[in-house]
Tab-separated table of C-alpha atoms and ligand atoms in Angstrom:
chain	number	residue	atom	x	y	z
A	1	MET	CA	-121.425	-161.354	-149.424
A	2	THR	CA	-119.734	-159.332	-152.116
A	3	VAL	CA	-116.997	-160.202	-154.569
A	4	THR	CA	-115.073	-157.352	-156.166
A	5	ALA	CA	-112.275	-157.707	-158.721
A	6	VAL	CA	-109.711	-154.924	-158.971
A	7	VAL	CA	-108.033	-155.000	-162.360
A	8	GLY	CA	-105.534	-152.828	-164.217
A	9	ALA	CA	-107.109	-151.358	-167.357
A	10	GLN	CA	-103.820	-150.517	-169.057
A	11	TRP	CA	-100.335	-152.090	-169.222
A	12	GLY	CA	-99.934	-152.489	-165.462
A	13	ASP	CA	-98.612	-150.000	-162.902
A	14	GLU	CA	-101.954	-148.209	-162.624
A	15	GLY	CA	-101.691	-147.969	-158.831
A	16	LYS	CA	-103.736	-151.051	-157.921
A	17	GLY	CA	-101.794	-151.730	-154.697
A	18	LYS	CA	-102.994	-148.581	-152.989
A	19	ILE	CA	-106.595	-149.146	-154.100
A	20	VAL	CA	-106.582	-152.752	-152.865
A	21	ASP	CA	-104.969	-151.781	-149.565
A	22	ARG	CA	-107.634	-149.109	-149.024
A	23	LEU	CA	-110.585	-151.289	-150.029
A	24	ALA	CA	-109.294	-154.254	-148.001
A	25	GLU	CA	-110.540	-152.545	-144.823
A	26	LYS	CA	-114.036	-153.718	-145.791
A	27	TYR	CA	-113.255	-157.280	-146.873
A	28	HIS	CA	-112.520	-160.621	-145.199
A	29	ILE	CA	-110.383	-162.109	-147.958
A	30	VAL	CA	-107.977	-160.650	-150.512
A	31	ALA	CA	-106.929	-163.113	-153.212
A	32	ARG	CA	-104.551	-162.972	-156.158
A	33	TRP	CA	-105.107	-165.092	-159.246
A	34	ASN	CA	-102.249	-164.286	-161.644
A	35	GLY	CA	-98.685	-163.126	-162.065
A	36	GLY	CA	-95.730	-163.599	-159.810
A	37	ASN	CA	-92.796	-161.548	-158.689
A	38	ASN	CA	-92.961	-159.643	-161.987
A	39	ALA	CA	-95.669	-157.615	-160.235
A	40	GLY	CA	-94.860	-154.815	-157.833
A	41	HIS	CA	-97.782	-153.345	-155.918
A	42	THR	CA	-96.762	-150.396	-153.805
A	43	VAL	CA	-98.526	-149.358	-150.618
A	44	ILE	CA	-97.451	-146.349	-148.566
A	45	THR	CA	-98.346	-146.663	-144.889
A	46	ASP	CA	-99.547	-143.850	-142.639
A	47	ASP	CA	-96.089	-143.617	-141.077
A	48	GLY	CA	-94.489	-143.229	-144.501
A	49	LYS	CA	-93.090	-146.729	-145.033
A	50	THR	CA	-93.151	-148.054	-148.596
A	51	LEU	CA	-94.324	-151.647	-148.841
A	52	ALA	CA	-93.700	-153.528	-152.073
A	53	PHE	CA	-95.930	-156.535	-152.675
A	54	HIS	CA	-94.891	-158.976	-155.385
A	55	ASN	CA	-96.597	-162.319	-154.710
A	56	VAL	CA	-98.333	-161.579	-151.432
A	57	PRO	CA	-101.759	-159.900	-151.842
A	58	SER	CA	-101.866	-156.215	-150.888
A	59	GLY	CA	-104.408	-156.852	-148.092
A	60	MET	CA	-101.726	-158.234	-145.776
A	61	ARG	CA	-101.545	-155.135	-143.596
A	62	HIS	CA	-105.133	-155.541	-142.410
A	63	LYS	CA	-105.443	-157.867	-139.473
A	64	GLN	CA	-108.972	-159.069	-140.312
A	65	VAL	CA	-108.004	-160.089	-143.852
A	66	VAL	CA	-106.949	-163.576	-144.907
A	67	ASN	CA	-104.784	-163.338	-148.017
A	68	VAL	CA	-104.684	-165.998	-150.699
A	69	ILE	CA	-101.977	-166.744	-153.257
A	70	GLY	CA	-104.120	-168.489	-155.859
A	71	ASN	CA	-103.223	-171.449	-158.061
A	72	GLY	CA	-102.912	-169.086	-161.035
A	73	GLU	CA	-100.002	-167.196	-159.504
A	74	VAL	CA	-96.450	-168.418	-160.043
A	75	VAL	CA	-94.087	-168.390	-157.092
A	76	ASN	CA	-90.340	-168.318	-156.672
A	77	LEU	CA	-90.007	-169.640	-153.111
A	78	GLN	CA	-86.727	-167.826	-152.422
A	79	SER	CA	-88.218	-164.488	-153.560
A	80	LEU	CA	-91.405	-165.106	-151.608
A	81	LEU	CA	-89.374	-165.694	-148.464
A	82	GLU	CA	-87.443	-162.456	-149.064
A	83	GLU	CA	-90.676	-160.544	-149.734
A	84	ILE	CA	-92.227	-161.799	-146.492
A	85	GLU	CA	-89.075	-161.013	-144.508
A	86	ASP	CA	-89.038	-157.514	-145.970
A	87	LEU	CA	-92.716	-156.983	-145.060
A	88	ARG	CA	-92.076	-158.279	-141.540
A	89	SER	CA	-89.085	-155.953	-141.110
A	90	LYS	CA	-91.500	-153.088	-141.874
A	91	GLY	CA	-93.962	-154.193	-139.230
A	92	VAL	CA	-96.410	-156.227	-141.335
A	93	GLU	CA	-97.481	-159.395	-139.532
A	94	VAL	CA	-97.371	-162.446	-141.780
A	95	THR	CA	-98.759	-165.556	-140.132
A	96	PRO	CA	-100.173	-168.897	-141.323
A	97	ASP	CA	-103.678	-167.984	-140.156
A	98	ARG	CA	-103.686	-164.998	-142.540
A	99	LEU	CA	-101.697	-166.151	-145.569
A	100	VAL	CA	-102.778	-169.112	-147.689
A	101	LEU	CA	-100.710	-170.574	-150.513
A	102	SER	CA	-102.668	-172.742	-152.931
A	103	ASP	CA	-101.310	-176.269	-153.066
A	104	SER	CA	-101.467	-176.235	-156.869
A	105	THR	CA	-99.577	-172.986	-157.471
A	106	HIS	CA	-96.747	-173.499	-159.958
A	107	LEU	CA	-93.191	-172.855	-158.828
A	108	ILE	CA	-90.499	-170.827	-160.564
A	109	LEU	CA	-87.321	-172.883	-160.197
A	110	PRO	CA	-83.957	-171.052	-160.269
A	111	TYR	CA	-82.787	-172.540	-163.586
A	112	TYR	CA	-85.918	-171.223	-165.373
A	113	ILE	CA	-84.267	-167.803	-165.253
A	114	GLU	CA	-81.469	-169.052	-167.500
A	115	ILE	CA	-84.056	-170.510	-169.896
A	116	GLU	CA	-85.851	-167.169	-170.104
A	117	LYS	CA	-82.605	-165.268	-170.596
A	118	ARG	CA	-81.797	-167.383	-173.663
A	119	GLN	CA	-85.314	-166.925	-175.055
A	120	GLU	CA	-85.277	-163.186	-174.469
A	121	ALA	CA	-82.036	-162.844	-176.475
A	122	THR	CA	-84.003	-163.555	-179.653
A	123	ARG	CA	-87.620	-162.725	-178.748
A	124	LYS	CA	-87.024	-159.300	-177.195
A	125	ILE	CA	-90.261	-158.912	-175.265
A	126	GLY	CA	-88.577	-156.871	-172.532
A	127	THR	CA	-89.656	-159.247	-169.751
A	128	THR	CA	-88.972	-158.576	-166.095
A	129	GLY	CA	-86.421	-161.419	-166.118
A	130	ARG	CA	-88.214	-163.365	-163.387
A	131	ALA	CA	-88.874	-166.462	-165.536
A	132	ILE	CA	-92.601	-165.862	-165.530
A	133	GLY	CA	-92.877	-167.021	-169.176
A	134	PRO	CA	-91.153	-170.423	-168.811
A	135	THR	CA	-93.146	-171.185	-165.651
A	136	TYR	CA	-96.496	-170.547	-167.295
A	137	THR	CA	-95.331	-172.379	-170.437
A	138	PHE	CA	-94.496	-175.548	-168.506
A	139	LYS	CA	-98.064	-175.580	-167.178
A	140	PRO	CA	-99.895	-176.561	-170.422
A	141	ASP	CA	-96.730	-178.483	-171.380
A	142	ARG	CA	-97.628	-180.657	-168.372
A	143	THR	CA	-94.100	-180.578	-167.017
A	144	GLY	CA	-94.644	-177.757	-164.488
A	145	ILE	CA	-93.753	-178.136	-160.822
A	146	ARG	CA	-96.472	-177.388	-158.274
A	147	VAL	CA	-96.307	-176.845	-154.527
A	148	LEU	CA	-97.867	-180.322	-154.237
A	149	ASP	CA	-94.803	-181.846	-155.888
A	150	LEU	CA	-92.670	-180.866	-152.907
A	151	LEU	CA	-95.037	-182.518	-150.465
A	152	ASP	CA	-95.077	-186.054	-151.857
A	153	ASN	CA	-92.237	-188.488	-152.592
A	154	GLY	CA	-90.772	-186.084	-155.192
A	155	ARG	CA	-91.169	-188.461	-158.135
A	156	ASP	CA	-92.892	-185.985	-160.472
A	157	PHE	CA	-90.561	-183.186	-159.413
A	158	LEU	CA	-87.492	-185.214	-160.383
A	159	LYS	CA	-89.036	-186.531	-163.606
A	160	ASN	CA	-90.059	-183.075	-164.839
A	161	VAL	CA	-86.867	-181.329	-163.781
A	162	ARG	CA	-84.781	-183.978	-165.577
A	163	HIS	CA	-86.917	-183.464	-168.670
A	164	HIS	CA	-86.347	-179.675	-168.607
A	165	LEU	CA	-82.613	-180.031	-168.001
A	166	GLU	CA	-82.223	-182.340	-170.946
A	167	GLU	CA	-84.415	-180.275	-173.247
A	168	HIS	CA	-82.649	-177.013	-172.414
A	169	GLU	CA	-79.144	-178.445	-171.901
A	170	ILE	CA	-78.742	-177.089	-168.395
A	171	LYS	CA	-76.685	-178.698	-165.633
A	172	VAL	CA	-78.242	-178.782	-162.166
A	173	ASN	CA	-78.444	-181.581	-159.599
A	174	PRO	CA	-82.190	-182.480	-159.451
A	175	GLU	CA	-81.992	-184.183	-156.047
A	176	GLU	CA	-80.214	-181.208	-154.460
A	177	LEU	CA	-82.736	-178.857	-156.049
A	178	LEU	CA	-85.611	-180.889	-154.612
A	179	GLU	CA	-84.056	-180.719	-151.167
A	180	SER	CA	-83.399	-176.961	-151.326
A	181	GLN	CA	-86.961	-176.269	-152.525
A	182	ARG	CA	-88.366	-178.405	-149.729
A	183	ARG	CA	-86.217	-176.520	-147.216
A	184	LEU	CA	-87.501	-173.190	-148.517
A	185	LEU	CA	-91.107	-174.366	-148.335
A	186	LYS	CA	-90.559	-175.522	-144.765
A	187	GLN	CA	-89.141	-172.106	-143.843
A	188	LEU	CA	-92.118	-170.430	-145.498
A	189	GLN	CA	-94.546	-172.537	-143.491
A	190	GLN	CA	-93.683	-170.407	-140.449
A	191	TYR	CA	-95.543	-167.618	-142.264
A	192	LEU	CA	-98.155	-169.290	-144.453
A	193	ARG	CA	-100.278	-172.385	-144.741
A	194	ILE	CA	-100.746	-174.560	-147.788
A	195	GLU	CA	-104.346	-175.252	-148.707
A	196	ASP	CA	-106.645	-176.309	-151.517
A	197	THR	CA	-108.483	-173.052	-152.335
A	198	VAL	CA	-111.667	-174.902	-153.342
A	199	GLU	CA	-111.888	-176.137	-149.758
A	200	PHE	CA	-110.873	-172.730	-148.432
A	201	PHE	CA	-113.646	-170.857	-150.249
A	202	ARG	CA	-116.197	-173.563	-149.379
A	203	LYS	CA	-115.347	-173.101	-145.691
A	204	ASN	CA	-115.522	-169.312	-146.049
A	205	LYS	CA	-118.909	-169.187	-147.770
A	206	GLY	CA	-120.491	-165.767	-147.424
A	207	ALA	CA	-117.198	-163.888	-146.943
A	208	ASP	CA	-116.577	-160.563	-148.683
A	209	ILE	CA	-113.817	-161.161	-151.184
A	210	LEU	CA	-111.536	-158.735	-152.948
A	211	LEU	CA	-109.763	-160.162	-155.977
A	212	GLU	CA	-106.510	-158.409	-156.808
A	213	GLY	CA	-105.359	-158.546	-160.410
A	214	ALA	CA	-101.710	-158.139	-161.338
A	215	GLN	CA	-100.363	-156.463	-164.509
A	216	GLY	CA	-103.152	-155.056	-166.690
A	217	ILE	CA	-105.666	-156.078	-169.316
A	218	LEU	CA	-103.444	-154.936	-172.187
A	219	LEU	CA	-100.754	-157.354	-170.942
A	220	ASP	CA	-103.155	-160.319	-170.734
A	221	VAL	CA	-101.938	-163.314	-172.742
A	222	ASP	CA	-105.285	-163.610	-174.586
A	223	ALA	CA	-106.672	-160.076	-174.576
A	224	GLY	CA	-103.467	-158.038	-174.616
A	225	THR	CA	-101.063	-156.746	-177.235
A	226	TYR	CA	-99.757	-160.209	-178.118
A	227	PRO	CA	-96.887	-161.193	-178.281
A	228	TYR	CA	-95.827	-158.242	-176.110
A	229	VAL	CA	-97.744	-159.500	-173.107
A	230	THR	CA	-97.173	-161.390	-169.902
A	231	SER	CA	-97.997	-165.105	-169.792
A	232	SER	CA	-101.064	-165.098	-167.574
A	233	ASN	CA	-104.693	-163.963	-167.677
A	234	SER	CA	-104.925	-160.560	-166.060
A	235	ILE	CA	-108.519	-160.024	-167.261
A	236	PRO	CA	-111.107	-160.406	-164.483
A	237	GLY	CA	-112.426	-163.624	-166.072
A	238	GLY	CA	-108.995	-165.122	-165.380
A	239	ALA	CA	-109.830	-165.111	-161.683
A	240	TYR	CA	-112.194	-168.065	-162.116
A	241	ALA	CA	-109.361	-170.312	-163.315
A	242	GLY	CA	-106.574	-168.716	-161.289
A	243	CYS	CA	-108.252	-168.830	-157.903
A	244	LEU	CA	-110.254	-172.056	-157.891
A	245	GLY	CA	-113.455	-172.042	-155.888
A	246	ILE	CA	-114.228	-168.300	-155.850
A	247	PRO	CA	-117.899	-167.314	-156.049
A	248	ALA	CA	-119.262	-165.165	-158.902
A	249	ILE	CA	-117.847	-161.657	-159.246
A	250	ASP	CA	-120.319	-158.862	-158.385
A	251	THR	CA	-118.289	-155.826	-159.383
A	252	VAL	CA	-115.219	-155.077	-161.464
A	253	LEU	CA	-113.222	-152.006	-160.580
A	254	LEU	CA	-110.967	-150.995	-163.444
A	255	VAL	CA	-107.944	-149.040	-162.298
A	256	MET	CA	-106.438	-146.577	-164.766
A	257	LYS	CA	-104.209	-143.550	-164.577
A	258	ALA	CA	-106.281	-140.422	-165.126
A	259	GLY	CA	-104.156	-138.090	-167.244
A	260	TYR	CA	-101.723	-140.420	-168.989
A	261	VAL	CA	-100.732	-144.034	-169.638
A	262	THR	CA	-97.483	-145.959	-169.115
A	263	ARG	CA	-95.961	-149.124	-170.448
A	264	VAL	CA	-92.744	-151.038	-169.616
A	265	GLY	CA	-91.050	-153.404	-172.011
A	266	HIS	CA	-91.440	-153.499	-175.751
A	267	GLY	CA	-94.585	-153.503	-177.877
A	268	PRO	CA	-96.905	-151.081	-179.651
A	269	PHE	CA	-98.002	-147.991	-177.749
A	270	PRO	CA	-100.090	-145.726	-180.022
A	271	THR	CA	-100.187	-142.638	-177.799
A	272	GLU	CA	-96.554	-142.784	-176.664
A	273	MET	CA	-94.946	-139.392	-176.066
A	274	GLY	CA	-91.621	-139.488	-177.899
A	275	THR	CA	-90.273	-142.957	-178.652
A	276	GLU	CA	-89.031	-145.968	-176.730
A	277	ARG	CA	-85.488	-145.129	-177.844
A	278	ASP	CA	-85.579	-141.807	-176.010
A	279	LEU	CA	-85.381	-143.868	-172.822
A	280	GLU	CA	-82.218	-145.773	-173.572
A	281	ASP	CA	-79.939	-143.858	-171.206
A	282	VAL	CA	-82.452	-143.099	-168.467
A	283	LYS	CA	-81.744	-144.633	-165.059
A	284	LYS	CA	-83.910	-144.656	-161.955
A	285	GLY	CA	-82.755	-142.082	-159.440
A	286	GLU	CA	-80.518	-140.319	-161.953
A	287	GLU	CA	-83.087	-138.570	-164.107
A	288	LYS	CA	-83.426	-134.844	-163.419
A	289	LEU	CA	-86.198	-132.453	-164.364
A	290	GLY	CA	-84.963	-128.902	-164.924
A	291	GLU	CA	-86.884	-125.627	-165.398
A	292	GLU	CA	-86.233	-125.875	-169.130
A	293	ASP	CA	-87.722	-129.372	-169.308
A	294	ILE	CA	-90.823	-128.146	-167.486
A	295	GLU	CA	-91.194	-125.220	-169.857
A	296	ARG	CA	-90.805	-127.477	-172.908
A	297	ALA	CA	-93.274	-129.976	-171.432
A	298	LYS	CA	-95.832	-127.204	-170.971
A	299	GLN	CA	-95.347	-126.242	-174.594
A	300	GLY	CA	-96.153	-129.829	-175.572
A	301	ASP	CA	-92.705	-131.144	-176.535
A	302	PRO	CA	-93.294	-134.938	-176.404
A	303	VAL	CA	-89.925	-136.060	-174.965
A	304	SER	CA	-90.028	-133.393	-172.230
A	305	LEU	CA	-93.656	-134.210	-171.520
A	306	ALA	CA	-92.779	-137.884	-171.042
A	307	LYS	CA	-89.894	-136.911	-168.760
A	308	TYR	CA	-92.206	-134.619	-166.802
A	309	HIS	CA	-94.727	-137.399	-166.164
A	310	ARG	CA	-92.024	-139.954	-165.359
A	311	TYR	CA	-90.348	-137.652	-162.893
A	312	ILE	CA	-93.437	-136.214	-161.187
A	313	GLY	CA	-95.305	-139.528	-161.281
A	314	GLY	CA	-92.319	-141.631	-160.173
A	315	GLU	CA	-92.722	-143.836	-163.225
A	316	TYR	CA	-89.884	-146.304	-162.683
A	317	GLY	CA	-90.545	-150.033	-162.178
A	318	THR	CA	-91.089	-151.249	-158.600
A	319	THR	CA	-89.673	-154.637	-159.553
A	320	THR	CA	-86.977	-153.787	-162.089
A	321	GLY	CA	-86.321	-150.039	-161.657
A	322	ARG	CA	-86.762	-149.588	-165.417
A	323	PRO	CA	-88.043	-146.189	-166.558
A	324	ARG	CA	-91.571	-146.462	-167.916
A	325	ARG	CA	-92.638	-145.332	-171.372
A	326	VAL	CA	-95.288	-142.620	-171.128
A	327	GLY	CA	-98.243	-141.832	-173.392
A	328	HIS	CA	-101.344	-139.665	-173.577
A	329	GLN	CA	-104.599	-141.019	-172.170
A	330	ASP	CA	-106.037	-143.558	-174.612
A	331	LEU	CA	-109.797	-144.107	-174.479
A	332	VAL	CA	-109.824	-146.574	-177.361
A	333	ALA	CA	-107.642	-148.878	-175.253
A	334	ALA	CA	-109.607	-148.139	-172.065
A	335	GLY	CA	-112.926	-148.798	-173.834
A	336	TYR	CA	-111.569	-152.126	-175.011
A	337	SER	CA	-110.493	-152.992	-171.452
A	338	ARG	CA	-114.011	-152.121	-170.274
A	339	ASP	CA	-115.529	-154.463	-172.855
A	340	VAL	CA	-113.375	-157.454	-171.927
A	341	SER	CA	-114.207	-156.871	-168.261
A	342	ASN	CA	-117.881	-157.395	-168.733
A	343	VAL	CA	-117.980	-160.520	-166.575
A	344	ALA	CA	-119.765	-159.227	-163.496
A	345	LYS	CA	-123.374	-160.036	-162.712
A	346	GLY	CA	-125.306	-156.770	-162.614
A	347	LEU	CA	-125.708	-153.934	-165.070
A	348	GLY	CA	-123.425	-151.022	-164.375
A	349	SER	CA	-121.189	-153.285	-162.355
A	350	VAL	CA	-117.965	-152.155	-163.995
A	351	SER	CA	-116.624	-148.851	-162.723
A	352	VAL	CA	-113.346	-147.016	-162.780
A	353	ALA	CA	-110.777	-145.911	-160.244
A	354	LEU	CA	-108.736	-143.043	-161.672
A	355	THR	CA	-105.245	-142.720	-160.216
A	356	LYS	CA	-102.496	-140.108	-160.163
A	357	LEU	CA	-104.757	-137.208	-161.099
A	358	ASP	CA	-102.348	-134.878	-159.240
A	359	VAL	CA	-99.502	-135.729	-161.648
A	360	SER	CA	-101.302	-133.661	-164.303
A	361	ASP	CA	-101.456	-130.530	-162.092
A	362	GLY	CA	-99.919	-127.502	-163.772
A	363	LEU	CA	-100.144	-128.688	-167.373
A	364	PRO	CA	-101.944	-126.161	-169.595
A	365	SER	CA	-103.769	-128.897	-171.540
A	366	LEU	CA	-104.233	-132.654	-171.710
A	367	ARG	CA	-104.555	-134.694	-174.872
A	368	VAL	CA	-106.935	-137.624	-174.872
A	369	CYS	CA	-107.033	-140.132	-177.718
A	370	THR	CA	-110.646	-140.850	-178.664
A	371	SER	CA	-110.197	-142.849	-181.875
A	372	TYR	CA	-107.534	-144.384	-184.097
A	373	LYS	CA	-107.051	-143.496	-187.739
A	374	GLN	CA	-105.959	-146.251	-190.065
A	375	ASP	CA	-105.781	-146.075	-193.859
A	376	GLY	CA	-107.664	-142.790	-193.743
A	377	THR	CA	-110.609	-144.035	-191.674
A	378	SER	CA	-111.235	-143.454	-187.969
A	379	SER	CA	-112.300	-146.249	-185.704
A	380	LYS	CA	-112.808	-146.940	-182.015
A	381	ARG	CA	-111.739	-150.557	-182.447
A	382	PHE	CA	-108.590	-151.675	-180.599
A	383	PRO	CA	-106.596	-153.904	-182.994
A	384	ARG	CA	-104.988	-156.959	-181.426
A	385	ASP	CA	-102.287	-157.409	-184.037
A	386	ALA	CA	-99.227	-155.577	-185.294
A	387	SER	CA	-101.437	-152.952	-186.957
A	388	LEU	CA	-101.794	-151.385	-183.507
A	389	GLY	CA	-98.272	-150.096	-184.105
A	390	GLU	CA	-99.433	-148.301	-187.256
A	391	VAL	CA	-102.578	-146.524	-186.109
A	392	GLU	CA	-102.581	-142.760	-185.849
A	393	PRO	CA	-104.213	-141.583	-182.624
A	394	VAL	CA	-106.886	-138.889	-182.989
A	395	TYR	CA	-106.774	-136.540	-180.004
A	396	GLU	CA	-109.139	-134.167	-178.306
A	397	GLU	CA	-107.444	-131.437	-176.317
A	398	LEU	CA	-108.842	-130.663	-172.881
A	399	GLU	CA	-108.092	-127.687	-170.695
A	400	GLY	CA	-105.654	-128.392	-167.847
A	401	TRP	CA	-105.599	-126.863	-164.365
A	402	ASN	CA	-102.996	-124.908	-162.491
A	403	GLU	CA	-104.235	-125.623	-158.982
A	404	ASN	CA	-102.819	-128.300	-156.716
A	405	THR	CA	-105.013	-131.399	-156.418
A	406	ARG	CA	-102.543	-133.389	-154.334
A	407	GLY	CA	-104.194	-134.918	-151.290
A	408	LEU	CA	-107.729	-133.675	-152.004
A	409	THR	CA	-110.415	-135.940	-150.581
A	410	ARG	CA	-113.665	-134.396	-151.868
A	411	TYR	CA	-114.801	-134.148	-155.453
A	412	SER	CA	-116.133	-130.634	-154.935
A	413	GLN	CA	-112.605	-129.482	-154.009
A	414	LEU	CA	-111.256	-130.350	-157.469
A	415	PRO	CA	-110.656	-127.388	-159.803
A	416	SER	CA	-113.475	-127.109	-162.339
A	417	ALA	CA	-111.161	-128.033	-165.252
A	418	ALA	CA	-110.178	-131.222	-163.402
A	419	GLN	CA	-113.863	-132.029	-162.838
A	420	ARG	CA	-114.540	-131.453	-166.526
A	421	PHE	CA	-111.651	-133.766	-167.363
A	422	VAL	CA	-113.017	-136.531	-165.109
A	423	ASN	CA	-116.515	-136.019	-166.553
A	424	PHE	CA	-115.153	-136.289	-170.064
A	425	LEU	CA	-113.523	-139.652	-169.289
A	426	GLU	CA	-116.677	-140.925	-167.578
A	427	LYS	CA	-118.933	-139.894	-170.424
A	428	ARG	CA	-116.741	-141.277	-173.177
A	429	LEU	CA	-116.245	-144.564	-171.328
A	430	GLY	CA	-119.842	-144.816	-170.181
A	431	MET	CA	-118.706	-145.668	-166.655
A	432	SER	CA	-118.582	-143.709	-163.468
A	433	ALA	CA	-115.301	-142.939	-161.728
A	434	SER	CA	-116.021	-144.265	-158.251
A	435	LEU	CA	-112.601	-143.464	-156.815
A	436	ILE	CA	-110.072	-140.785	-157.740
A	437	SER	CA	-106.607	-141.030	-156.273
A	438	THR	CA	-104.834	-137.724	-155.678
A	439	GLY	CA	-101.469	-138.863	-154.314
A	440	PRO	CA	-99.571	-141.918	-153.140
A	441	GLY	CA	-100.692	-141.745	-149.483
A	442	ARG	CA	-103.581	-143.873	-148.215
A	443	GLU	CA	-105.783	-140.904	-147.398
A	444	GLU	CA	-105.138	-139.102	-150.668
A	445	ILE	CA	-108.257	-140.344	-152.402
A	446	ILE	CA	-111.719	-139.096	-153.367
A	447	ASP	CA	-114.619	-141.483	-152.883
A	448	LYS	CA	-116.950	-140.315	-155.608
A	449	SER	CA	-119.092	-143.430	-155.259
A	450	ASN	CA	-120.636	-142.167	-152.016
A	451	GLN	CA	-119.563	-145.032	-149.825
A	452	ALA	CA	-120.067	-147.800	-152.351
A	453	TYR	CA	-116.435	-148.753	-151.797
A	454	PHE	CA	-115.319	-147.275	-148.465
B	1	IMP	P1	-92.994	-160.916	-167.940
B	1	IMP	O1	-94.282	-160.777	-167.208
B	1	IMP	O2	-91.781	-160.782	-167.056
B	1	IMP	O3	-92.965	-162.147	-168.787
B	1	IMP	O4	-92.881	-159.685	-168.971
B	1	IMP	C1	-93.740	-159.559	-170.111
B	1	IMP	C2	-94.157	-158.111	-170.312
B	1	IMP	O5	-95.028	-157.722	-169.258
B	1	IMP	C3	-93.007	-157.104	-170.273
B	1	IMP	O6	-93.310	-156.053	-171.166
B	1	IMP	C4	-93.023	-156.597	-168.852
B	1	IMP	O7	-92.439	-155.319	-168.722
B	1	IMP	C5	-94.526	-156.558	-168.602
B	1	IMP	N1	-94.875	-156.663	-167.187
B	1	IMP	C6	-94.894	-157.775	-166.418
B	1	IMP	N2	-95.304	-157.494	-165.179
B	1	IMP	C7	-95.589	-156.195	-165.143
B	1	IMP	C8	-96.108	-155.315	-164.143
B	1	IMP	O8	-96.416	-155.708	-163.012
B	1	IMP	N3	-96.267	-154.013	-164.500
B	1	IMP	C9	-95.978	-153.562	-165.750
B	1	IMP	N4	-95.507	-154.345	-166.718
B	1	IMP	C10	-95.316	-155.647	-166.425
């Protein structure tokens, strides 16, 4: 039995979907413990289809895997139905014997979106607009709606909905809403089964389990760059509360982009190339990268460099289509993510999967932030308050490589400068890079761990 947690080390969008899909070949269960349809995990199949997972775990393509939507996820039933129908239209089988929905998962009701919209007008977090915040807020408020509340006589559903409607001055018919949610759940039961995960994991004792984190550690509500965070626990420790009944985690695999970092939404971003405002007019599918931009990027112009990474790396949101902010690799942040991931049992049980190495091909040099300077002193501490917005990153410049790394599958094939770059990250983080992804396709990956994962 082995339990592995795959977690984003940055602000999400590290490429976890592909890693989970690849690793899932070796596991019996893939389970999610946080987030909702704010997440967008992309998997590209061998025949070139792009699958976008939002609530459904990314192990769904593998016929031996049972997938679990844990109690710590939040689910919009209408969106879940659309996600499943989309997966099915692309040939992914979704059946009740292979998809479990926890009976205590909290539901995102349609009117929560209006509540979030009003909040966002003043708070300006840059949320995904999926009402993730209100849903998680109603949980400790003890007025949340769980899957269970659609299965009984509906008393708690109606009581809590009436309370929200009054508090937020929203007009909706609670009885009609209850009926429509029940209808949706019934439709979904063609594709999934509702179960208590404590029972599920007890029955599946000894199974190999892959835990799939959504978002990233720097967006975690406790560990992240508060208040510019999501509302759930994306740290690996969150899995214990968000997927009730799981056994102890053996290994944590931190997923991070190799040559750069991205962030969507507002909030401090010390190594950002250019500024957030440079992105105001950028639209997915409309951005172009000309020869001049490439030349300027190679000379180190920050705005062109950000554009270069966004364009080559396809850095536009899977869920919202928003262009992502881009920054230089930040080892202060990554070291912090490593330290909050120290929940696994054995020594050396946290390792790294580096993604998108190929996006850095052709750049003459890469800057890596190794400490932050504040008030004249350097430190490797990652501040968790507004002072993160004031630190001055201290960079080391590493030699780039001109060769193409796209699709390489063996470490020895990497250009020596790319190997030196990977070694530098490993040494500074004190962790080995077990996997290195060299392109979006399933096979475009280097297993540096010598079969520890594949
Ligand atoms: P929310 O999760 O919609 O409440 O948004 C809160 C913050 O988390 C915003 O900055 C979002 O852009 C960010 N966020 C939420 N989910 C993801 C994700 O899957 N990838 C990257 N950023 C995310």
